[in-house]
Each structure stands twice: as structure tokens, then as C-alpha cells.
XYZ file of C-alpha atoms in Angstrom:
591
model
C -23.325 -8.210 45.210
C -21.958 -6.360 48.274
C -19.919 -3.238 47.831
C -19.571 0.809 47.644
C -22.828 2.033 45.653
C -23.238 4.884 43.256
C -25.510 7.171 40.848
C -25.017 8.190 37.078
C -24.371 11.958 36.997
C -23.476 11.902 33.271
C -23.126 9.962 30.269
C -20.664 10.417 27.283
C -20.819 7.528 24.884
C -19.390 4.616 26.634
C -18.470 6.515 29.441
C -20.550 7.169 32.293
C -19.329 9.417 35.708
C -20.539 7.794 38.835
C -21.131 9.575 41.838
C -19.993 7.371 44.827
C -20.455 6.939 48.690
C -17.519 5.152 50.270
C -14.152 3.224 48.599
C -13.249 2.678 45.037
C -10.518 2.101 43.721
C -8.884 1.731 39.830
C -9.560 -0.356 37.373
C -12.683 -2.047 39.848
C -15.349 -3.206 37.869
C -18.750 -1.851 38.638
C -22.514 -2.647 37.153
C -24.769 0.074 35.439
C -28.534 -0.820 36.474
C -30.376 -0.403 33.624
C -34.351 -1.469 33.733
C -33.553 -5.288 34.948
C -30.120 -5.662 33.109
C -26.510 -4.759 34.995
C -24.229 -3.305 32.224
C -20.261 -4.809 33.004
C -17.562 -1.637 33.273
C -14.066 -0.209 35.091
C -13.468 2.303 36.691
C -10.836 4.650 34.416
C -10.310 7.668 36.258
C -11.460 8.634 39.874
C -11.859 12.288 41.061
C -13.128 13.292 44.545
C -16.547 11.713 44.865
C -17.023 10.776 41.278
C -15.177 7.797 39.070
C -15.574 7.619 35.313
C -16.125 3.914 33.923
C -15.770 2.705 30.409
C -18.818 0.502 30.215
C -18.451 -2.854 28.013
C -21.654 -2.765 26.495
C -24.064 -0.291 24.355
C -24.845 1.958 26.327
C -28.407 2.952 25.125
C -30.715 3.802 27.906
C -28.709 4.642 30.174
C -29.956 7.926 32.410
C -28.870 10.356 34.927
C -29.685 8.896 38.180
C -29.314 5.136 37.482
C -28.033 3.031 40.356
C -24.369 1.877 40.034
C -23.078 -1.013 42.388
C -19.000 -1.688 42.244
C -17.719 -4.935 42.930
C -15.033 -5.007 45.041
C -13.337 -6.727 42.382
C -10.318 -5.763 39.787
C -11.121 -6.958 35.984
C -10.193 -10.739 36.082
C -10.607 -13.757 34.167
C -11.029 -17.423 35.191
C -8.038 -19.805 35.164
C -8.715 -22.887 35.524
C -9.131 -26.657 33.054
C -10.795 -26.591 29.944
C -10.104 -22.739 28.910
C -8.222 -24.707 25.367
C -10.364 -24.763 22.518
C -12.701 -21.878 23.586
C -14.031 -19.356 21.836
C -14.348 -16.066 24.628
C -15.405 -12.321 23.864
C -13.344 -9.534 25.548
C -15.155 -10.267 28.765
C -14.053 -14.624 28.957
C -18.041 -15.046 28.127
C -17.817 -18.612 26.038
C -19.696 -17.074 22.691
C -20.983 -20.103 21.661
C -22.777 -20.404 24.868
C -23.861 -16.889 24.967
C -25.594 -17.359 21.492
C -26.956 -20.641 22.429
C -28.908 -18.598 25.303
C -29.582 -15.081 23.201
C -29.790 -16.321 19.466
C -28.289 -14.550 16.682
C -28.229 -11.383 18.010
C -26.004 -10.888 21.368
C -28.123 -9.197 24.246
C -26.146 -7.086 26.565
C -25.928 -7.440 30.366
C -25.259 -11.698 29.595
C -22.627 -12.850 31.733
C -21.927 -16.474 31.475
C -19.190 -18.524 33.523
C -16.099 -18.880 31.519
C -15.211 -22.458 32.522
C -17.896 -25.675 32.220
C -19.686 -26.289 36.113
C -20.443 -30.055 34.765
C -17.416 -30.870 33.397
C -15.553 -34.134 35.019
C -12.321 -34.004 35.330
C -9.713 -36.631 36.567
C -7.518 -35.264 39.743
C -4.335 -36.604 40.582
C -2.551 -35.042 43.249
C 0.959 -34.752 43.568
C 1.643 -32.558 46.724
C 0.652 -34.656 49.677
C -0.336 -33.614 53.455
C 2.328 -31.651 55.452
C 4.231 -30.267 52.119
C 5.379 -27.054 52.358
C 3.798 -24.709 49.435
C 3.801 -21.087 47.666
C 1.724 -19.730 45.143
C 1.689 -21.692 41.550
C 3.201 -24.177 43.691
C 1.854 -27.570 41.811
C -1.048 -29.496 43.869
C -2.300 -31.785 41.430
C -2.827 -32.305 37.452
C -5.976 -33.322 35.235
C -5.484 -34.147 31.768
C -6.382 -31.191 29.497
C -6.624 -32.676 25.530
C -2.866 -33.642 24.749
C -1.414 -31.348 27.700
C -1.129 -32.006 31.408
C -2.959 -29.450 33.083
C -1.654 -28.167 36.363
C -3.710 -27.345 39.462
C -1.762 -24.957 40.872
C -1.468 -22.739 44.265
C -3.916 -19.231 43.431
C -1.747 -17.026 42.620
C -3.241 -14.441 45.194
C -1.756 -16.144 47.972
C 1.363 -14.913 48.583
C 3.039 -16.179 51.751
C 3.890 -19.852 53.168
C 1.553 -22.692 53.960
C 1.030 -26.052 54.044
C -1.444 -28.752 52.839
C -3.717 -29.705 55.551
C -5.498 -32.095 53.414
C -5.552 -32.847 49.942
C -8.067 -35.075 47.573
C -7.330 -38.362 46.164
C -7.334 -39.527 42.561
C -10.458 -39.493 41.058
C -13.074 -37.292 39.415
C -13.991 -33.559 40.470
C -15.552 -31.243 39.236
C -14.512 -27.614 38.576
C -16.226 -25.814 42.416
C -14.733 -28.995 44.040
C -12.355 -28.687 46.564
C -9.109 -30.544 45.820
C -6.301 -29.227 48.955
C -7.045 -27.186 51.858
C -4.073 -25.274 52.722
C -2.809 -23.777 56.287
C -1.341 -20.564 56.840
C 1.052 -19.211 59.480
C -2.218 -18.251 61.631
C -3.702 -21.575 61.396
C -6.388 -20.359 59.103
C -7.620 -22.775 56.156
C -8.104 -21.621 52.627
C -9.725 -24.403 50.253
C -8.446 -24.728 46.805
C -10.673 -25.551 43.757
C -9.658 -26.534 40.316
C -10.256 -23.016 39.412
C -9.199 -19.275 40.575
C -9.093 -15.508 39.610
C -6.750 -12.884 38.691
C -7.386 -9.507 37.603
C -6.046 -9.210 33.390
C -3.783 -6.078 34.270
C -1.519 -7.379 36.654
C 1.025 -9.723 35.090
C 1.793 -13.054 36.263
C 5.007 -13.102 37.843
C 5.473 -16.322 39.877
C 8.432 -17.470 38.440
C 12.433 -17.845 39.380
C 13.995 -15.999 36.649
C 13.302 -14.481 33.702
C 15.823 -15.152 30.997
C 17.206 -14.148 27.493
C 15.061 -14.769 24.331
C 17.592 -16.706 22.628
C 16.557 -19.930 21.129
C 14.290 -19.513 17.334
C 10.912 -20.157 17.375
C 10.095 -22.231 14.120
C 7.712 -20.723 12.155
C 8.440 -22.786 9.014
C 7.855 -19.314 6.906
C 11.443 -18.862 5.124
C 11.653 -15.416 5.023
C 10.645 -15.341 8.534
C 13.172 -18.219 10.187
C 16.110 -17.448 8.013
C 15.925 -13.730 7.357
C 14.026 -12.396 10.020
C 13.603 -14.672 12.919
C 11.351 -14.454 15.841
C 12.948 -15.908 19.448
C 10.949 -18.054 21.488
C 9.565 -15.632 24.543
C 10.165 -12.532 22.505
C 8.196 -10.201 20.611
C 7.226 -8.702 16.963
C 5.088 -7.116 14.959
C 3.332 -7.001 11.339
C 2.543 -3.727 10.238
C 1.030 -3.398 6.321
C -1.988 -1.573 5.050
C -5.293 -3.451 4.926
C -4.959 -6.563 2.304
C -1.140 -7.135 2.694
C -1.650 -10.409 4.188
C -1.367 -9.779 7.791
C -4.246 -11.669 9.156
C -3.150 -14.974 6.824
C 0.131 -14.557 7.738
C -0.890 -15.170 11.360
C -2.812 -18.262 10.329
C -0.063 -20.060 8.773
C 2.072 -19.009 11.803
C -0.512 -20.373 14.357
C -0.804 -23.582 12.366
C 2.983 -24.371 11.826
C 4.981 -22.700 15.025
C 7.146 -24.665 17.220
C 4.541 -23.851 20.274
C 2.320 -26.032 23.076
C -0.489 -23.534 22.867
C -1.832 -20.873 20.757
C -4.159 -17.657 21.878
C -5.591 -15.303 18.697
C -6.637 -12.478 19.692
C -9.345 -10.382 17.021
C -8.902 -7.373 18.665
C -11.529 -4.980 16.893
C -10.772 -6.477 13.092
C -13.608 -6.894 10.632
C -16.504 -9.896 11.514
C -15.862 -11.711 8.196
C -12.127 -12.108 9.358
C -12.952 -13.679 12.433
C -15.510 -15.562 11.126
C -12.937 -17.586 8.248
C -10.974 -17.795 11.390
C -13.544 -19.702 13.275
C -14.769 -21.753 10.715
C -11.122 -22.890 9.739
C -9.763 -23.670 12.802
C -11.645 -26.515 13.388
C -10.529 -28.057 10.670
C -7.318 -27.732 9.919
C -5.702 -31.115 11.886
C -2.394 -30.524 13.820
C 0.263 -32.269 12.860
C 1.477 -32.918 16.265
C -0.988 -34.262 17.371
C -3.580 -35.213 14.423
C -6.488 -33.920 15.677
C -8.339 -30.374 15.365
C -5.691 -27.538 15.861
C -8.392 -25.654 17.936
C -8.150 -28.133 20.512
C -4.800 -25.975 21.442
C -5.875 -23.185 20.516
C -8.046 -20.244 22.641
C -10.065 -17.629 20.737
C -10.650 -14.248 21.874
C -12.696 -12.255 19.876
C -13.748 -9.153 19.664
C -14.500 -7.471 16.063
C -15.464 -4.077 14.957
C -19.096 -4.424 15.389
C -18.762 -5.475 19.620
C -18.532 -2.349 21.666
C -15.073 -0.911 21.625
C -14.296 -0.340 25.738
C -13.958 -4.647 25.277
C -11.241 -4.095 22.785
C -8.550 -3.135 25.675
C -10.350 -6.099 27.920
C -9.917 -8.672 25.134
C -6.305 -7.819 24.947
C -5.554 -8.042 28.462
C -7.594 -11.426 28.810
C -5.743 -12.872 26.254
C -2.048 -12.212 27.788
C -3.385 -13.713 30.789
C -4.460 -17.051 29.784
C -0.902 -17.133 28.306
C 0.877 -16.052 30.750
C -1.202 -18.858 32.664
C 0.032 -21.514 30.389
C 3.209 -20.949 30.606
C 3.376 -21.628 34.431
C 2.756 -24.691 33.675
C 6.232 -24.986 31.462
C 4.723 -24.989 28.003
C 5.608 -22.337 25.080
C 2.571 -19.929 24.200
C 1.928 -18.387 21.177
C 0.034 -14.784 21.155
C -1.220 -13.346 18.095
C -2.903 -10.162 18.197
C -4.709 -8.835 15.718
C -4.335 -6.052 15.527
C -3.085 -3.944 18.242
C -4.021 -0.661 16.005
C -7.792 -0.935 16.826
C -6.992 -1.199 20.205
C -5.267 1.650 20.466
C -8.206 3.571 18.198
C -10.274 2.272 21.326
C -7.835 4.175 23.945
C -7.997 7.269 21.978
C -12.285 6.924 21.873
C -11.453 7.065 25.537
C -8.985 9.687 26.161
C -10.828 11.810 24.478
C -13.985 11.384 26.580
C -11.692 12.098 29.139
C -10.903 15.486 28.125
C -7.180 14.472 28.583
C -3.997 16.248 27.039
C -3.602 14.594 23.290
C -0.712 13.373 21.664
C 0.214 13.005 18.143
C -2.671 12.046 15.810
C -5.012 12.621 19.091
C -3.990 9.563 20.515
C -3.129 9.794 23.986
C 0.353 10.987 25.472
C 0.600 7.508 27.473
C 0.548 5.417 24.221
C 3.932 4.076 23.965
C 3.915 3.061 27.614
C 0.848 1.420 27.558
C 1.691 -0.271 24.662
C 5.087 -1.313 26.107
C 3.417 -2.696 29.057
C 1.451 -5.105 27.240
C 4.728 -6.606 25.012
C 6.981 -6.851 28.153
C 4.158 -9.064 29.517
C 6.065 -11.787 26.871
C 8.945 -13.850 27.664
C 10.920 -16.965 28.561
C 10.913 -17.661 32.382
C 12.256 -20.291 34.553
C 9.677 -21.568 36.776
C 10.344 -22.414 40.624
C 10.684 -26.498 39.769
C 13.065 -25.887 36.837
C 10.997 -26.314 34.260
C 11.092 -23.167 30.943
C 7.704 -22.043 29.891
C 7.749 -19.190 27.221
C 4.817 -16.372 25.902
C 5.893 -15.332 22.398
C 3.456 -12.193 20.856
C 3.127 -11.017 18.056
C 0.851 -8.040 17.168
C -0.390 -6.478 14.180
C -0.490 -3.129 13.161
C -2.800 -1.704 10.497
C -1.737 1.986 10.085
C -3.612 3.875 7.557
C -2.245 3.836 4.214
C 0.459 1.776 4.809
C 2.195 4.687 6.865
C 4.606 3.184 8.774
C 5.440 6.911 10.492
C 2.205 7.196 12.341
C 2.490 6.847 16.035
C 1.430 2.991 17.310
C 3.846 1.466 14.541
C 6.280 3.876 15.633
C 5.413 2.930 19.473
C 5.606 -0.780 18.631
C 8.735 -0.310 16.767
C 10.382 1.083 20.091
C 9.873 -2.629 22.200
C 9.802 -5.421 19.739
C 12.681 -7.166 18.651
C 11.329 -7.974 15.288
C 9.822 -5.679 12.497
C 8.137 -8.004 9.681
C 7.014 -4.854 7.270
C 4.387 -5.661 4.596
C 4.849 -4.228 2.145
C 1.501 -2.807 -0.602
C 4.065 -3.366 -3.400
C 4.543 -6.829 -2.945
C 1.129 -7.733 -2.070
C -0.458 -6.288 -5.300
C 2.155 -8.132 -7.095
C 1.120 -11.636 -5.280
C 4.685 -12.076 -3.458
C 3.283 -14.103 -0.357
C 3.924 -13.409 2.382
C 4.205 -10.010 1.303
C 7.099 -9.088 3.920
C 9.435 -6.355 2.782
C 12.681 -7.760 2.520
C 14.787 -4.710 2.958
C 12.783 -2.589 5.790
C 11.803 -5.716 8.193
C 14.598 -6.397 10.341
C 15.422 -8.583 13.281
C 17.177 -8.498 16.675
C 17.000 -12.161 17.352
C 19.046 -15.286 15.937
C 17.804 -17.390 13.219
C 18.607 -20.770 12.561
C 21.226 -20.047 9.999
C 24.613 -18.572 10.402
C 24.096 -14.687 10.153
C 27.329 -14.085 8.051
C 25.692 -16.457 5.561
C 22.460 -15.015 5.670
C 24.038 -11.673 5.642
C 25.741 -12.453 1.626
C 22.194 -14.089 0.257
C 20.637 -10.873 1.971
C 23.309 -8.525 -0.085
C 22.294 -9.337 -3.176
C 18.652 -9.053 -2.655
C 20.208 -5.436 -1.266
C 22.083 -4.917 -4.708
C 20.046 -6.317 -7.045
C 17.222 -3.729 -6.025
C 19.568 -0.408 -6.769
C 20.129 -2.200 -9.755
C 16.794 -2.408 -10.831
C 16.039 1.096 -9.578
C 18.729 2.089 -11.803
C 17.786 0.176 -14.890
C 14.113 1.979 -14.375
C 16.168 5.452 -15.203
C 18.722 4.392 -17.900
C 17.244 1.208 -19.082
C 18.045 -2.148 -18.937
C 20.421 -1.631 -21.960
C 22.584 1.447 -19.763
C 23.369 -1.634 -17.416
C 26.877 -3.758 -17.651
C 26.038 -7.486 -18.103
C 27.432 -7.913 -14.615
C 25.029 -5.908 -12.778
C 22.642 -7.616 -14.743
C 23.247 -10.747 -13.024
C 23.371 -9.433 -9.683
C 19.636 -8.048 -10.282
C 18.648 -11.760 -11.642
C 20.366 -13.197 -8.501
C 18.474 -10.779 -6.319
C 15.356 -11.674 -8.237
C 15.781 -15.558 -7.777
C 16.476 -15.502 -4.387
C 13.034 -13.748 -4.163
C 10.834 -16.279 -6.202
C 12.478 -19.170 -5.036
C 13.107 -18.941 -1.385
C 11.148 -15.372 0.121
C 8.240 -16.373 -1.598
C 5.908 -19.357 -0.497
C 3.031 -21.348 -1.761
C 0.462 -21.834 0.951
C -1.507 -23.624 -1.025
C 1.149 -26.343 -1.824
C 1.088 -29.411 0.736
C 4.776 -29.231 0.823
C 5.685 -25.722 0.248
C 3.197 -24.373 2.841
C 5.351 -25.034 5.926
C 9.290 -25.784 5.868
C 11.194 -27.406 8.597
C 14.305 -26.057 9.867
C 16.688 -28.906 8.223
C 15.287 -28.514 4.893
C 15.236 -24.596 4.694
C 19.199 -24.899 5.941
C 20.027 -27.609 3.002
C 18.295 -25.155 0.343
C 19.783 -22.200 2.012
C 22.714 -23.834 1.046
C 21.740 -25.125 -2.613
C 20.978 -21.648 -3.402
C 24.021 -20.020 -1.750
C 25.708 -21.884 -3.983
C 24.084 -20.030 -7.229
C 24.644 -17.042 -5.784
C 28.071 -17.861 -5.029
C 29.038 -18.616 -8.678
C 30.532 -16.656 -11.395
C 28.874 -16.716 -14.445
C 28.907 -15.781 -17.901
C 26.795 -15.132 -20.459
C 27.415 -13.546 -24.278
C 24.204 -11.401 -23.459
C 21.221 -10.117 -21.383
C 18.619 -11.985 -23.101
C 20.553 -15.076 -22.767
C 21.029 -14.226 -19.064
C 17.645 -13.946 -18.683
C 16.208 -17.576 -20.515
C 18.756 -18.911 -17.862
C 17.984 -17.634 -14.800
C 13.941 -18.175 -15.683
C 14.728 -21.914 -16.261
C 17.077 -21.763 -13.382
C 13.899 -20.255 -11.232
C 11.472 -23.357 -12.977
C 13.398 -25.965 -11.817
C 13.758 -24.636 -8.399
C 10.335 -24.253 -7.682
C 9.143 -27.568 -8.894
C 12.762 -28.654 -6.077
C 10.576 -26.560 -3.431
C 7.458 -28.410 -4.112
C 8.607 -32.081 -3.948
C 8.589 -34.249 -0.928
C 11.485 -33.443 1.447
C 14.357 -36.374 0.461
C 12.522 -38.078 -2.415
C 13.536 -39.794 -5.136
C 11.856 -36.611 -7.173
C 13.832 -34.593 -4.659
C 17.036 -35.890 -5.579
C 16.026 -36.073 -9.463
C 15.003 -32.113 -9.040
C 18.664 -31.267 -7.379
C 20.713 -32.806 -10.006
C 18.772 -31.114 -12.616
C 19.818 -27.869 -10.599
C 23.549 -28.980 -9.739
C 24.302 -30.506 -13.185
C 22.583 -26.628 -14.680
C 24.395 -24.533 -12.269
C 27.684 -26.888 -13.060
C 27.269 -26.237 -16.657
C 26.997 -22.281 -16.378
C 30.114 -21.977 -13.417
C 33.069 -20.303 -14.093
C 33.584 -20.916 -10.212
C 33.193 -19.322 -6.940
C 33.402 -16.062 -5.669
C 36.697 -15.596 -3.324
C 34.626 -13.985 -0.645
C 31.985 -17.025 -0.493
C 34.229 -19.445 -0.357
C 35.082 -19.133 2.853
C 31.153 -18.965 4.074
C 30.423 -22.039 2.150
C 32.930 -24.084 3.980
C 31.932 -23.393 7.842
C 29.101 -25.391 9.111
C 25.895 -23.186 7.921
C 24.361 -23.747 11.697
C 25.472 -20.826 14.354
């Protein structure tokens, strides 16, 4: 390791100040010599002669006077084939690796390489000699599990070259060199099926960055319909610890309308993460019916790991995305959840003595946070092809506030707010999403004016039943009674979803449109009733049969048995439709 060198002048938790002789600069990582182990850490903050690094490790043992060597180096991560299906800590060290070589209990200072030496992987180039190239310029492709992985131009080298040679078909491995490229000054660079880039710096090779427009499927109904999320944009799920947020970004891993999917357990509890990775490999993906974690990268750091690799594991994880989609292919980022993380940057401000903010988190919160959500996004790549990071973050403020200072933050840059709510959850109405605080900037896949009348009555029927808690159900006209039942069916039957059913679990876009529709209808519909109670034995059937119509097999025979029994009920109650719905009814419910 060749570079500046240094010597601990003081320690403060997992921050250490460094005197140095010669260059350093930001966010370099250095190595704390302790006995025969060199502790991983970045450089924060420099001042004069002295830097202050966030070490990734416990930092037990470490004295005044201990040696210090820097790098050279920013804080990067390997990109390169076979990074899908990985499980990494904060640092890209491949855990299961790391415990095969330290045994249950992790033993700091263990570095491993991210990406398999001995792997064998099948080149096939597709530049040839002579081309003209820039970087993420395609050289070549190996097959990575169902995706074509591209070997692409580092994307470090900025500038013009061209291929002075360039490997056949065949098998390489990962150090190999495939191309050997030519700059202006004649000088050759070899190209392996691997390179670096430092996590902080975003990936910006690209033509164009475009408009989030176009839904990503999530197959959640309250979520696609109500609430959507835009393929290469961003949300977030605040809720207090037990809402639901983690499972909700299970079943939205498992079911999305995405190529690849990157979890990041940023600082959430073991057993969490542990469920996670024993389920993953598992569950089979229905694209491709095999294990879902063969798409799927883990990064994971939980509350017990040291908490400087909270902010690293973060950062890694937006990189591998960003990284897959250069190569054209939609990424999913889940991170969970974004509220440790920035507990972890407040641990660290205040060891820096710096100016605090609300709630003693640090002033530069909402930028920092920003930074890392405008990292997402739909981009048109150099050869015309769309690749697209979607991320979604959780946020576990405590006590469900949603005033405290990273929801508020996160608020500011996403374009979707799915609120859980403690309510809901403790009355087992999965997914637990608040139907009248979450909101949406994006378009769904059905018509907004439509969604906009179902949405009203779920509006109404709540002041009705806040009203009914003051003067009782019997100081409430029959009429306003039936709003609150409408409100209340649209919540059981279609907000509300079984993930435990085989059918009910994950909707497709054509079928959550057709019983949009069905139950637009119902809402639609005048009817009458000779009292409450009768109202109420009605509606409760009404709800029955609709959920045993959610939980048969799209376009069945049982499926078609299931809507008469709802048409023919519904038919039977009608006095007809109301004026204003007629008219939404009749356009096409698509937008």
C-alpha cells in the first residue's frame, strides 16, 4: 500500500483524528494499524495537518500514536459479473464468505474481494479492433443468470480511444484481460471484466435523462391505482415500528415490474434481515421460475454492525444500481430504512463538534438526503437503449411522528408519500397505508378522474364516521349512512390485500382496472334501503361476495360465477346511477 502516512492524535468513538505528512484528500479511505489488523475508514473532515476519519469497524484498541496509511483511493465498490445474488455488508465484503473464513462471529480488519477470482465466464465481444469507443461504451457481454451482462468501457476513462485488440469468444476469468484500448497519446490501457468507482460519485454516462412517466407495477392496489410509483422515480414509507414497512417492501421486491432488485438493511434489527435472507431464496420468480435472489443483491448492514458502514452500505447499494441500469435494465432500490442512516450522520456530526440542526441532526440533512434520491431515474443510454433506478426508502420516525425532520426531509424530494398508518396496522388493514395522508405525484394506471370519485368517498365516508362517533350512528340521515358503507367497502375490498392468498397476493394491471371498474359501479349506484340495519346486512354480504371475487383465479369459471352473484346483487338493490358518474363510467378507464 503506497501513499501519504499518518499518526492517531485522538480517538472519539468511531472517529479517530490523524495527523498527516503530505496529500489527502476527502472522502479517501485510509487504514488504522492496530496490533497486525488494518481497520477500513474515510476521511470526513480535513483541517491543516490533521483529517478526521469515521472508521468502519469497532474501534477498541485503538491508541494515540498508531500508524495510519491512506490509500490514494476514494470509497469504491467493484463492478463487474456475478455481483446478482450476493449477499455484501456496507463495505461489498460477500458475508457468506467472510463467515466461512471467521465463523459465527465477524472479526474486524477482514477484507474479502467482492467478485469470485475463479469464476468462468463466457466472453463474447462485440466491439472489434479499430472501433472508436467512450466510457460504458459496450466491449463485450457474458451471460449473468437470465440477464446479459455487459462488459463495458471503465467508467474512469473519460476521453476517446480505440480498441487496439480485443479477446475472442471464449472463457475468462474475472483479472483477464478482454480489450486493450488506445488513447490519443498512443498509450494502452487493458480492460478486465471488472473495474472501480468510488460509491459517492454518481454514474452519469448516459445521453439524457428523462421524465418519470410510465407506472411501475407493483401489483399492490392501493399502491398502482391510488398512489402509484413511476418507473425511475422515487418514494418513501414512513410508519412507526410494526406498521408493515419492511413486508411491504418484500411483496414489492417479489412482484414489481423490474430486471433487478437491490435491498438495502440499512441499520434495521438482525432478525429482520435474517427472515429476509432466509426467504429470498425461496420464494421462485415468476419470470423466470427460479430463486428470486438470483436477481436480487443484498446489502446488509443491521443495528448490531458498526454504524460509520450504515452511510457506506447506502452508497454501495445506489451504485450497483446505477451500474445496472447502464446496461438498459430497470432497477429496483429498497432501502430500509433511511432513518438509521441518518441516526448514523448525526453519531457523526456530533463527534464533529459541528453546528446542530433540529432534533441534533445535522444542518446538511435535507441535502444529503436529496443527493442520495436524485441518484434515481430513467436515462437514455448512448445506444438508445432506457435503463431506469426506482428507490424507495423507509422511514421509521419515532412514534409514528411524521413532523420530525428526515420524514420531513424525504417528503421535500420524493414524488410519492405511502404513510402507514398505527391505526390501521393494529386493526390488521394490510398494507397498512393511510389512504387519506399518502399521496402521489406520478400517474397510475387508471384514469385519475376515476380514481379521483372512488377516492371521494373513502374522503366522505371518513367525516361521516367521525361524525357518527359524536352524535351517533342514529344522529346520521340514511344517506350519509351509505356513503360511510361505500367508503368502508371500498376499503375491505380493494385497499386491503391478502398476502397470504395465492391469488390475492399480487394483482396485475388488467385485472385491478376490470375490478376498479366492477366496484365503481357500486359506488356509482343509488340505493335504497327502509333502514340502517338493513343497509348494513347488505353492504356486509355485498363485502362477502367480493372478497371470495378477489380470491378466485383471474377469468375463471368461479370468476365469472362470483361476478354475477355481484352484478345480479348490485342489479337488485339499483335505483340507478349517479348523474356525475355516468359520464366517468363511459370513457375508457385507461389514461
Amino acid at each position: 500500500m503506497i501513499g501519504t502516512k499518518g499518526s492517531v492524535v485522538a480517538v472519539n468513538g468511531n472517529m479517530v483524528s490523524v495527523r498527516f505528512d503530505g496529500a489527502v484528500s476527502m472522502n479517501e479511505v485510509g487504514y488504522v494499524r492496530v496490533a497486525d489488523k488494518l481497520l477500513k475508514s474515510e476521511v470526513i473532515r480535513i483541517r491543516g495537518d490533521v483529517s478526521q476519519l469515521q472508521v468502519f469497524e469497532i474501534t477498541k484498541g485503538i491508541t494515540v500514536g498508531d500508524e495510519v496509511e491512506f490509500s490514494g483511493d476514494m470509497l469504491s465498490v467493484e463492478l463487474g459479473p456475478g455481483l446478482l445474488g450476493q449477499v455484501y455488508d456496507g463495505l461489498q465484503n460477500p458475508l457468506p464468505q467472510l463467515a466461512e473464513a471467521a465463523g459465527y462471529f465477524l472479526e474486524r480488519g477482514v477484507y474479502l474481494n467482492p467478485l469470485s477470482d475463479e469464476t468462468i465466464w463466457e466472453f463474447t465481444p462485440v466491439a472489434k479492433v479499430g472501433d472508436k469507443v467512450e466510457r460504458a461504451d459496450t466491449l463485450g457481454t457474458v451471460p449473468e443468470g437470465a440477464f446479459t451482462h455487459r462488459i463495458m468501457v471503465p467508467f474512469g476513462m473519460y476521453g476517446s480511444y480505440t480498441i487496439s485488440s480485443i479477446r475472442g469468444a471464449g472463457p475468462c476469468k474475472l483479472r483477464d484481460t478482454v480489450a486493450e484500448l488506445k488513447d490519443e497519446k498512443g498509450e494502452i490501457f487493458p480492460v478486465t471484466l471488472f473495474f472501480r468507482w468510488p460509491v459517492k460519485r454518481a454514474i452519469d454516462c448516459y445521453e439524457e435523462r428523462m421524465r418519470p412517466e410510465e407506472p411501475m407495477v407493483t401489483r399492490v392496489r392501493l399502491i398502482d391505482t391510488f398512489f402509484p410509483v413511476a418507473r425511475g422515480g422515487t418514494y418513501c414509507i414512513p410508519g412507526p415500528f410494526g406498521a408493515g414497512k419492511t413486508v411491504l417492501q418484500q411483496i414489492t421486491s417479489r412482484f414489481a415490474d423490474v430486471d433487478i432488485v437491490i435491498v438495502a438493511a440499512c441499520g434495521e434489527r438482525a432478525g429482520e434481515v435474517v427472515e429476509t435472507l432466509k426467504e429470498f431464496p425461496e420464494l421462485v420468480d415468476e419470470r423466470t421460475g427460479r430463486s428470486l435472489m438470483e436477481r436480487t443483491v443484498i446489502i446488509c448492514n443491521t443495528s448490531s454492525m458498526p454504524v460509520a458502514a450504515r452511510e457506506a452500505s447506502v452508497y454501495t447499494a445506489v451504485t450497483l444500481a446505477e451500474y445496472y441500469r447502464q446496461m438498459g435494465l430497470n432497477v429496483l432500490l429498497l432501502a430500509d430504512s433511511t432513518s438509521r442512516w441518518a441516526q448514523a450522520m448525526r453519531e457523526m456530526s456530533g463527534r464533529l463538534e459541528e453546528i446542530p440542526g433540529e432534533e441534533a441532526f445535522p444542518a446538511y440533512l435535507e441535502s444529503t438526503i436529496a443527493s442520495f434520491y436524485e441518484r434515481a431515474g430513467i436515462v437514455r443510454l448512448r445506444d438508445g437503449s432506457v435503463g431506469s433506478v426506482t428507490i424507495g426508502g423507509t422511514v421509521s420516525p419515532a412514534g409514528g411522528n411524521f413532523e420530525e425532520p428526515v420524514t420531513q426531509a424525504t417528503l421535500k424530494v420524493v414524488g410519492a408519500f405511502h404513510g402507514l398508518s398505527r391505526e390501521r396496522s393494529d386493526a390488521r388493514k394490510f398494507p397498512a397505508i393511510h389512504p387519506l395522508d399518502s399521496w402521489s405525484k406520478y400517474r397510475g394506471i387508471i384514469d385519475s378522474e376515476r380514481v379521483a370519485y372512488a377516492h371521494g368517498f373513502m374522503r366522505r365516508g371518513t367525516e361521516v364516521e367521525q361524525m357518527m362517533k359524536v352524535v351517533g350512528e342514529e344522529g346520521t340521515s340514511i344517506e350519509d349512512f351509505v356513503i360511510y358503507l361505500k367508503g368502508e367497502l371500498i376499503d375491505s375490498v380493494y385497499f386491503q390485500q391478502n398476502s397470504f392468498d395465492a391469488v390475492d397476493a399480487a394483482v396485475k394491471p388488467e385485472r385491478q382496472e376490470y375490478t376498479f371498474t366492477k366496484l365503481l359501479v357500486i359506488l356509482a349506484s343509488q340505493f335504497s334501503f327502509p333502514d340502517k340495519n338493513e343497509a348494513r346486512m347488505w353492504f356486509n354480504k355485498l363485502r362477502l361476495k367480493f372478497l371470495d371475487y378477489n380470491g378466485s383465479q383471474w377469468q375463471s369459471d368461479q370468476f365469472r360465477a362470483f361476478e354475477k352473484e355481484l352484478e345480479d346483487a348490485v342489479k337488485s338493490q339499483s335505483k340507478g346511477l349517479d348523474k356525475a358518474a355516468e359520464k366517468i363510467l363511459a370513457q375508457d378507464g385507461k389514461k
